[in-house]
mmCIF file of N, CA and C in Angstrom:
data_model
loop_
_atom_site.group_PDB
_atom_site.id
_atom_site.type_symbol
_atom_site.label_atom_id
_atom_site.label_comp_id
_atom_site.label_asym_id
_atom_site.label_seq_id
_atom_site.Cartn_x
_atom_site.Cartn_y
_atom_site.Cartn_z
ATOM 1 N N UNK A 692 51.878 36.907 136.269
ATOM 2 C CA UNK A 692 51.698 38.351 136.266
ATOM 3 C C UNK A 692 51.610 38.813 134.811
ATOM 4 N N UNK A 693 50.721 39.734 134.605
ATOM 5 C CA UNK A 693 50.604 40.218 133.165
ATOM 6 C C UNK A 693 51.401 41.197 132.850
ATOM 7 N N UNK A 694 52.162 41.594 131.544
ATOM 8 C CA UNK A 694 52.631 42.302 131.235
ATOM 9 C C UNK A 694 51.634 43.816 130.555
ATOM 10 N N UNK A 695 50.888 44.238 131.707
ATOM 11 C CA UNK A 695 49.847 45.270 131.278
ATOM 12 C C UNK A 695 50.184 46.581 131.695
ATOM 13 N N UNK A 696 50.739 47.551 130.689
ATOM 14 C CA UNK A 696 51.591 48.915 130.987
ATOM 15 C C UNK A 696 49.598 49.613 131.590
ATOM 16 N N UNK A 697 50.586 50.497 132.422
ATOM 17 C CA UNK A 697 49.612 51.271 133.156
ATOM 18 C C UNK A 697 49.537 52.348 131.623
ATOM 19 N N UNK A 698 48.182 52.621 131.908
ATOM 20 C CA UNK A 698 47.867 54.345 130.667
ATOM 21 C C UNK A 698 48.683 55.552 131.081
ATOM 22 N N UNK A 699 48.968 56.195 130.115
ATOM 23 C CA UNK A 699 49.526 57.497 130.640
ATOM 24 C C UNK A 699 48.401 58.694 130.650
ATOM 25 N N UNK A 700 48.069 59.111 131.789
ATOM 26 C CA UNK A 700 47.089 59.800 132.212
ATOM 27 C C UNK A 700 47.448 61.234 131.128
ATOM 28 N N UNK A 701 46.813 62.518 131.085
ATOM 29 C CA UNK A 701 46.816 63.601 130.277
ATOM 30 C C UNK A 701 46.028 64.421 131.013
ATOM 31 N N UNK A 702 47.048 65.533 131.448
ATOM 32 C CA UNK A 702 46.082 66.913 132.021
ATOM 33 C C UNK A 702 46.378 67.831 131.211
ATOM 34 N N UNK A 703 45.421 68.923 131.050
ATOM 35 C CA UNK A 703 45.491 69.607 129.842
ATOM 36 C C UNK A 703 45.683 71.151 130.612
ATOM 37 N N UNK A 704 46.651 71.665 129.615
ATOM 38 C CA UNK A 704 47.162 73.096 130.481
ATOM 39 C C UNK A 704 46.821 74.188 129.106
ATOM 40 N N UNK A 705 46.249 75.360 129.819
ATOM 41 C CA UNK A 705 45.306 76.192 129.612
ATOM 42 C C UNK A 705 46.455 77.548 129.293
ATOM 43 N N UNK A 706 47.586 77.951 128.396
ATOM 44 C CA UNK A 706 48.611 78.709 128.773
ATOM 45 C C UNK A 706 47.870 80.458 127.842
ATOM 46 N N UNK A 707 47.331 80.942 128.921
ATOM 47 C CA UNK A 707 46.694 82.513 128.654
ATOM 48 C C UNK A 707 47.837 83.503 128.037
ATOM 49 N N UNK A 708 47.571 83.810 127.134
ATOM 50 C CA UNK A 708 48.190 84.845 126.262
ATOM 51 C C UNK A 708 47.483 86.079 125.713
ATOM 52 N N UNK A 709 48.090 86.936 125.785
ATOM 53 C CA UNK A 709 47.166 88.535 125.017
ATOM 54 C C UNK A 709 47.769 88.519 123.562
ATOM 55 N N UNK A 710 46.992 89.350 123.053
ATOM 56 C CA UNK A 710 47.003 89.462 121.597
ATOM 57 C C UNK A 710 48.482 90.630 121.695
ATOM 58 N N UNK A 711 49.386 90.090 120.832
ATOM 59 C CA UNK A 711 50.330 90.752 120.437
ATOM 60 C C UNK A 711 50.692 92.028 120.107
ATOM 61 N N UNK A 712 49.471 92.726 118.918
ATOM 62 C CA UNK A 712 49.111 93.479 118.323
ATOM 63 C C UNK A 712 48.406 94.441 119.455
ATOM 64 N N UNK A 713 47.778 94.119 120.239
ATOM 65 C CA UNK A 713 47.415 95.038 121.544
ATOM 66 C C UNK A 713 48.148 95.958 122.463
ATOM 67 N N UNK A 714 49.393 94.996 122.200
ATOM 68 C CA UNK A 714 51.274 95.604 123.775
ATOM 69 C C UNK A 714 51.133 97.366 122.514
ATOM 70 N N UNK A 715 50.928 98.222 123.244
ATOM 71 C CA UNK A 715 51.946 99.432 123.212
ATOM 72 C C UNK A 715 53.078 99.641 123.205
ATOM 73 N N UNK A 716 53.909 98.751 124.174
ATOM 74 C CA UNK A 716 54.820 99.117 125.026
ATOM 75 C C UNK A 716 55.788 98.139 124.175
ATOM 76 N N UNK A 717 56.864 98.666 123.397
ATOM 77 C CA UNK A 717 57.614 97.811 122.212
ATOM 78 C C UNK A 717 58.588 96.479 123.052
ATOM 79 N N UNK A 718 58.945 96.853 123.985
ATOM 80 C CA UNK A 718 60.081 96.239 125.292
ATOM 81 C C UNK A 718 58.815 95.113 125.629
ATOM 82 N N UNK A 719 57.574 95.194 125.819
ATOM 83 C CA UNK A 719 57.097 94.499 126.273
ATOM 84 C C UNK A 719 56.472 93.814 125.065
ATOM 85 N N UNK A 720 56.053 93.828 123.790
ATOM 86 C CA UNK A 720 55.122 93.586 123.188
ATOM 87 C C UNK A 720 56.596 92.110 122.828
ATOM 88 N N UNK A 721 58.170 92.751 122.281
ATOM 89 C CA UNK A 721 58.910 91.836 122.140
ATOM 90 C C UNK A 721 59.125 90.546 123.253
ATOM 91 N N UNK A 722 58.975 90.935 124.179
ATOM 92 C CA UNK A 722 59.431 89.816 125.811
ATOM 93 C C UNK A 722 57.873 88.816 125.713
ATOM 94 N N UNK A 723 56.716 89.455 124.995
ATOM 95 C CA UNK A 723 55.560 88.695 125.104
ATOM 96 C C UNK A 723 55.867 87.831 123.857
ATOM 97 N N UNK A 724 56.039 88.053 122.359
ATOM 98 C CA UNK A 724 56.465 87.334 121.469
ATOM 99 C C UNK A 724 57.269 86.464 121.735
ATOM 100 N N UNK A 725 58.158 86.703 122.365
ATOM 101 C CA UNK A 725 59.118 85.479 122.373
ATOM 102 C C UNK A 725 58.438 84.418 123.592
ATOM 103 N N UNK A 726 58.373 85.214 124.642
ATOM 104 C CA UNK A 726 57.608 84.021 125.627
ATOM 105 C C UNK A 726 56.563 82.985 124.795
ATOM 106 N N UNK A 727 55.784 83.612 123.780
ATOM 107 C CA UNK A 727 54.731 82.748 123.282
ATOM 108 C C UNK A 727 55.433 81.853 122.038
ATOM 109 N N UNK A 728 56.338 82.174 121.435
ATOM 110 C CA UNK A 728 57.716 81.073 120.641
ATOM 111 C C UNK A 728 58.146 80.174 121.369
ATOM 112 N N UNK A 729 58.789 80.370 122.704
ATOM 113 C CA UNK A 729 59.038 79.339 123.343
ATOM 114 C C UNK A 729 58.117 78.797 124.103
ATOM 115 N N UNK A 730 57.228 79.023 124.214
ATOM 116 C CA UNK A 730 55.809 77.915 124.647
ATOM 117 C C UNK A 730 55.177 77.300 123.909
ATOM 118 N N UNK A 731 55.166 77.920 122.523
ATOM 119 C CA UNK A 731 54.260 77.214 121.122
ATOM 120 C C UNK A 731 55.153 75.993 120.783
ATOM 121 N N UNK A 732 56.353 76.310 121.193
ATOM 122 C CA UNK A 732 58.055 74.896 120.646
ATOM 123 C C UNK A 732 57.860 74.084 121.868
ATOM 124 N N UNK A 733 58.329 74.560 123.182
ATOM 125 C CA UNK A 733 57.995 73.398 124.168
ATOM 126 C C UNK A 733 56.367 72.512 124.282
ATOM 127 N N UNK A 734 55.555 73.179 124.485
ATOM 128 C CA UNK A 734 54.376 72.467 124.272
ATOM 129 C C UNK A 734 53.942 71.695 123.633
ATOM 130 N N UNK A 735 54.460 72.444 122.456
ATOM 131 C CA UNK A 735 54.265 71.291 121.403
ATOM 132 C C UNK A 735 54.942 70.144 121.249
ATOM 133 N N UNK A 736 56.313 69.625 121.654
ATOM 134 C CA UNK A 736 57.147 69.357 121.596
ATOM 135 C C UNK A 736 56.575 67.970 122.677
ATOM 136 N N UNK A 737 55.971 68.831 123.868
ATOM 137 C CA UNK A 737 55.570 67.802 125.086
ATOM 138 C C UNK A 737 54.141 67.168 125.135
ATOM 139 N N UNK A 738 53.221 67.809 124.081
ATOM 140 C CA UNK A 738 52.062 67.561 123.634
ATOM 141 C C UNK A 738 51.632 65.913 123.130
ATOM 142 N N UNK A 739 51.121 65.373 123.944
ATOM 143 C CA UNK A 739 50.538 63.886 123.118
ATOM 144 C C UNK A 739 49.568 63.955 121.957
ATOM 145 N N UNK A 740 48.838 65.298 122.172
ATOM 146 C CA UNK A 740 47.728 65.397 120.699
ATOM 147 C C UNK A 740 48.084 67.238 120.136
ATOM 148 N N UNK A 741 47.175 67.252 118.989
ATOM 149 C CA UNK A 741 47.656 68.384 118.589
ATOM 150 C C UNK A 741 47.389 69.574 119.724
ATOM 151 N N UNK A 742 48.196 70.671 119.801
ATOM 152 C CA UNK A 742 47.488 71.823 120.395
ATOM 153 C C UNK A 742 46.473 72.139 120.180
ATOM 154 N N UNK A 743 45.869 73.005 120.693
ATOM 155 C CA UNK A 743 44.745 74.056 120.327
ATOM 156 C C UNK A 743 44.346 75.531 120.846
ATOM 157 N N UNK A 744 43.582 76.622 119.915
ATOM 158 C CA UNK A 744 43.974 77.447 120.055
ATOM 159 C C UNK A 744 42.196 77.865 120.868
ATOM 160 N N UNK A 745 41.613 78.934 121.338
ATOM 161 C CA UNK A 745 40.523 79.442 122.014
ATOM 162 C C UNK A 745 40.115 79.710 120.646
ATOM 163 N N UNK A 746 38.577 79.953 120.567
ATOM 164 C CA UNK A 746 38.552 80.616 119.549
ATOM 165 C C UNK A 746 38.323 82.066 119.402
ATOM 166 N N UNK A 747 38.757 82.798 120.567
ATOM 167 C CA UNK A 747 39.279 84.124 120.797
ATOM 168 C C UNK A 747 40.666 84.087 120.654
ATOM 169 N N UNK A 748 41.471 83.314 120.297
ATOM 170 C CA UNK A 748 42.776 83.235 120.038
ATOM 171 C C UNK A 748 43.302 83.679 121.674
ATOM 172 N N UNK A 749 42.840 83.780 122.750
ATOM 173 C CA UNK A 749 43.482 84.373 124.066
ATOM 174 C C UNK A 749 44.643 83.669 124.672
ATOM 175 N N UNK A 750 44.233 82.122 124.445
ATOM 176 C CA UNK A 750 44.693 80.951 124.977
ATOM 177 C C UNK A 750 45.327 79.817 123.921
ATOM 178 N N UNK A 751 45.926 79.203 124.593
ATOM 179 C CA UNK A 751 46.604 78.068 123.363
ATOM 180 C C UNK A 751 46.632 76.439 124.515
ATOM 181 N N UNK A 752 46.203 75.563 123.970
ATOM 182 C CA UNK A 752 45.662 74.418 124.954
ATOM 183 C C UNK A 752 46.727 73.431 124.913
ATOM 184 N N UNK A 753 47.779 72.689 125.868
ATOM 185 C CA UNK A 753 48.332 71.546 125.225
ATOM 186 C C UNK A 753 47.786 70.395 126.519
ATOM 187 N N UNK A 754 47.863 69.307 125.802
ATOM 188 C CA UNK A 754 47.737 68.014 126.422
ATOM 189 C C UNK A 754 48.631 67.327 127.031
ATOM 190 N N UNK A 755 49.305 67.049 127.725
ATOM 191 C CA UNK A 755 50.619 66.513 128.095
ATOM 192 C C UNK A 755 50.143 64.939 129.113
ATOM 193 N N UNK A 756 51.118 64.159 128.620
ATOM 194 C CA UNK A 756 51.420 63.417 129.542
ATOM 195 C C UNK A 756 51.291 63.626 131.072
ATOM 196 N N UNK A 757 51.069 62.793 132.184
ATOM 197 C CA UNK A 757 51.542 62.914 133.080
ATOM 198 C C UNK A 757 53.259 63.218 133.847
ATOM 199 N N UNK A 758 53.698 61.823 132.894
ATOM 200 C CA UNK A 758 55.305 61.596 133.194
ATOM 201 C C UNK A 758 55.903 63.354 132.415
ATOM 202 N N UNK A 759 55.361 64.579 131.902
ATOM 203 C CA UNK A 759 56.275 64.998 131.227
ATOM 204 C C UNK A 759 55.250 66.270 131.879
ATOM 205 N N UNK A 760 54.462 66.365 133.270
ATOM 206 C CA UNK A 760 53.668 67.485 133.376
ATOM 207 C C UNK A 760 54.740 68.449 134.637
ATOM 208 N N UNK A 761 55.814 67.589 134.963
ATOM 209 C CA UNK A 761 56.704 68.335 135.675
ATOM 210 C C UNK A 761 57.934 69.131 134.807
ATOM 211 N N UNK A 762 58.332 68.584 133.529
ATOM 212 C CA UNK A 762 59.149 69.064 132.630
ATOM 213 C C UNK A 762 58.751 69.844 132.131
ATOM 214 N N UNK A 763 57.335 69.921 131.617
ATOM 215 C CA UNK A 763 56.393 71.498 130.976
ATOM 216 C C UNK A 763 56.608 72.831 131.877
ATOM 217 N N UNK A 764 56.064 72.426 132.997
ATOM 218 C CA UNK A 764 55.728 73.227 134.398
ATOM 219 C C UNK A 764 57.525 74.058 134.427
ATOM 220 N N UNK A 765 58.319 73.190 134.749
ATOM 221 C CA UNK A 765 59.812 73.609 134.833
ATOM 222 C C UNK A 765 60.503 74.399 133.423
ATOM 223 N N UNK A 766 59.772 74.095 132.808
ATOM 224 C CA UNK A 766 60.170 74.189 130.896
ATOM 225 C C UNK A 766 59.313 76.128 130.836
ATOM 226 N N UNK A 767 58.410 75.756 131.329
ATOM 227 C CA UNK A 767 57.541 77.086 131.311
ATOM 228 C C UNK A 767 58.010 78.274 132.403
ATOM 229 N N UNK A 768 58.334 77.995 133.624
ATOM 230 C CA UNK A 768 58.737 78.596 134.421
ATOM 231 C C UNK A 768 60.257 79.405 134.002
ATOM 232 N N UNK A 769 60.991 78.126 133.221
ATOM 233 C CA UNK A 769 62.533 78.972 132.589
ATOM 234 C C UNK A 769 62.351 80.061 131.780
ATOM 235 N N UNK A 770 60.694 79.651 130.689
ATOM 236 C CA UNK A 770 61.078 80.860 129.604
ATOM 237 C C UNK A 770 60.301 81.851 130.225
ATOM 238 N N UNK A 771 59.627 82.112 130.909
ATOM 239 C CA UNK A 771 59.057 82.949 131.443
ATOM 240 C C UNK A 771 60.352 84.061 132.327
ATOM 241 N N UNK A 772 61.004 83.210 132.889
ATOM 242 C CA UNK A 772 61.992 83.694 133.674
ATOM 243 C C UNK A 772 62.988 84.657 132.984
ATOM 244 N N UNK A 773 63.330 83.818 131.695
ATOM 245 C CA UNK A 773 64.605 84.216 130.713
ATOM 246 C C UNK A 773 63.844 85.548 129.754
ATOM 247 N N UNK A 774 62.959 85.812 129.765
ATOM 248 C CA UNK A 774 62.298 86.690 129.667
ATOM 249 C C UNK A 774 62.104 87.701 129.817
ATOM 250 N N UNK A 775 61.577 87.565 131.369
ATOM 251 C CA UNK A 775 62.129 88.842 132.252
ATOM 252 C C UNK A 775 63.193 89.121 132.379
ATOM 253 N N UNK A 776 63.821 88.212 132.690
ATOM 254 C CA UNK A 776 65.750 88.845 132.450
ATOM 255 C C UNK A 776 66.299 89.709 130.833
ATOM 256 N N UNK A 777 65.774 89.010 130.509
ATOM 257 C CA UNK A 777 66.157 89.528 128.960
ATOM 258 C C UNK A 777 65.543 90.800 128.963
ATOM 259 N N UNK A 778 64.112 91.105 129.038
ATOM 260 C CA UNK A 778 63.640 92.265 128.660
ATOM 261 C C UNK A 778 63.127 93.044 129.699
ATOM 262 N N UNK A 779 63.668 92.587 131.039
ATOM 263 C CA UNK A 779 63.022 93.367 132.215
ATOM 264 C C UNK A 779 61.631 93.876 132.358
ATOM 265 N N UNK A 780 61.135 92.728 132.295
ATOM 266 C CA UNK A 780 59.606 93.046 132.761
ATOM 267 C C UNK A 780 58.893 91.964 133.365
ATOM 268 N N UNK A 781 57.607 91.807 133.398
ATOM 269 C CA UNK A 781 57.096 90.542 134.542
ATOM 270 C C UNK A 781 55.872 89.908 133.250
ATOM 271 N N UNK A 782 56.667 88.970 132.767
ATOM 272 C CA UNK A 782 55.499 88.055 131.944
ATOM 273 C C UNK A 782 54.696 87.646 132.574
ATOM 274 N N UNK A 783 54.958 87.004 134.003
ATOM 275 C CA UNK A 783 54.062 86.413 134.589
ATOM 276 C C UNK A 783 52.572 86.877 135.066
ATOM 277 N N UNK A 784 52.814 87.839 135.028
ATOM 278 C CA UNK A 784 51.221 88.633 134.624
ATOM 279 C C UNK A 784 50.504 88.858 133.539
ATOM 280 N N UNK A 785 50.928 88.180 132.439
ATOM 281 C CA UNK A 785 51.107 88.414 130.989
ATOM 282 C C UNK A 785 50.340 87.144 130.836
ATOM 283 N N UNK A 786 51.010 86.412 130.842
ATOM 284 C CA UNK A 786 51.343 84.673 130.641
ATOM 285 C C UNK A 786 51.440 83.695 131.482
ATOM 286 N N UNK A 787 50.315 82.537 131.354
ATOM 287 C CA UNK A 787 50.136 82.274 132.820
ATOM 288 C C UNK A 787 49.559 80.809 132.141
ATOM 289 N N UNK A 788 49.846 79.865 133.100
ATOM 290 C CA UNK A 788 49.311 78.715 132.740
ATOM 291 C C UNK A 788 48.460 77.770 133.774
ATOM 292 N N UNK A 789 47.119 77.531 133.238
ATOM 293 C CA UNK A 789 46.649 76.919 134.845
ATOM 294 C C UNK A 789 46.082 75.464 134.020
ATOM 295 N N UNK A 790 45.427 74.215 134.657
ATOM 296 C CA UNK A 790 44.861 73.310 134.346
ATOM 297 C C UNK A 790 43.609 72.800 134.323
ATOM 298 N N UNK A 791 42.985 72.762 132.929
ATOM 299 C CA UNK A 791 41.666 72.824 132.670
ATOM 300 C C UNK A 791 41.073 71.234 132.284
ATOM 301 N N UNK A 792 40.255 70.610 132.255
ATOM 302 C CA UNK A 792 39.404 69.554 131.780
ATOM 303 C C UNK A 792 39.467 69.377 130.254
ATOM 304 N N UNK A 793 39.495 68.455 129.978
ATOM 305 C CA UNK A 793 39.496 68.015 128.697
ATOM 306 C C UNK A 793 38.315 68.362 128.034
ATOM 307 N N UNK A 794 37.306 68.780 128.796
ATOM 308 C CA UNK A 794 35.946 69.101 127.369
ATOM 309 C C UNK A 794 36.559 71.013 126.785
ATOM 310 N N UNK A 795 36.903 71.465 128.071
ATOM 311 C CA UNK A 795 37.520 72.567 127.497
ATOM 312 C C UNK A 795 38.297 72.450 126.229
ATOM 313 N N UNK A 796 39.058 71.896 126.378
ATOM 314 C CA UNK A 796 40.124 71.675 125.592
ATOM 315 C C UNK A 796 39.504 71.440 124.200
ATOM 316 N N UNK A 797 38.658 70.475 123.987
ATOM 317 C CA UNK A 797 37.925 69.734 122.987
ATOM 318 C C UNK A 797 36.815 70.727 122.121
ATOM 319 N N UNK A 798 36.506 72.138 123.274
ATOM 320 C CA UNK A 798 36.015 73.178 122.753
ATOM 321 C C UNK A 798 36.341 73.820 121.513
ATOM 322 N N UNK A 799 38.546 74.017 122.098
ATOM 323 C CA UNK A 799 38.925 74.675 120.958
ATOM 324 C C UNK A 799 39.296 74.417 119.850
ATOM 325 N N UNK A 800 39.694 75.170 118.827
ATOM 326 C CA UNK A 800 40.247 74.541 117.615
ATOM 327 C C UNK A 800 41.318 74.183 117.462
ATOM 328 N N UNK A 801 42.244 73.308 116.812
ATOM 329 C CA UNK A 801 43.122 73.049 116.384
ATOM 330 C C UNK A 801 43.834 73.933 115.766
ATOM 331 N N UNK A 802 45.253 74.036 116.373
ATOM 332 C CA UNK A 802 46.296 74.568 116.169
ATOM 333 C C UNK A 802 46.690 74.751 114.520
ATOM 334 N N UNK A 803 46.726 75.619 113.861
ATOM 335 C CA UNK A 803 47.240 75.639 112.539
ATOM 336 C C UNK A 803 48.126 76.034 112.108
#
């Protein structure tokens, strides 16, 4: 039997963000800042290649592992959560993460 590790597969998650500078609403513009701090640290953190950003800046792209696409998912769902608790409002209409193809991804630019 060969000692041949299986690949670790990579789906790439698509996490939609609004421009900061846009929120009116000060309660909300803060609960959106921080949601996007703790997604720019976890992501990155769980990321096999660099991030990347849209080049509308709307979106921010990470690559993840397979083995670590349930810890993101759970990782994302907390700060989103702690969020709303904190600042009473609903990020999740805000901030949202779905899963896109790698040429997408390859579209955007690199994270700086």
């Amino acid at each position: 039997m060969n000692n041949v590790s299986s690949p670790n597969f990579k789906g790439v998650y698509k996490v939609n963000m609004p421009n900061v500078q846009n929120i009116k609403d000060e309660k909300e513009k803060n609960a959106l800042a921080e949601t996007m701090v703790y997604t720019l640290v976890m992501g990155s953190n769980y990321s096999s290649a660099e991030p990347r950003v849209a080049k509308d800046n709307s979106a921010v792209y990470f690559k993840i592992d397979n083995k670590n696409d349930k810890a993101f998912e759970a990782g994302f769902k907390e700060i989103i959560n702690e969020c709303n608790k904190q600042f009473n409002t609903d990020m999740a209409k805000k901030v949202y993460y779905n899963k896109v193809d790698e040429a997408e991804y390859n579209k955007a630019e690199v994270l700086k």
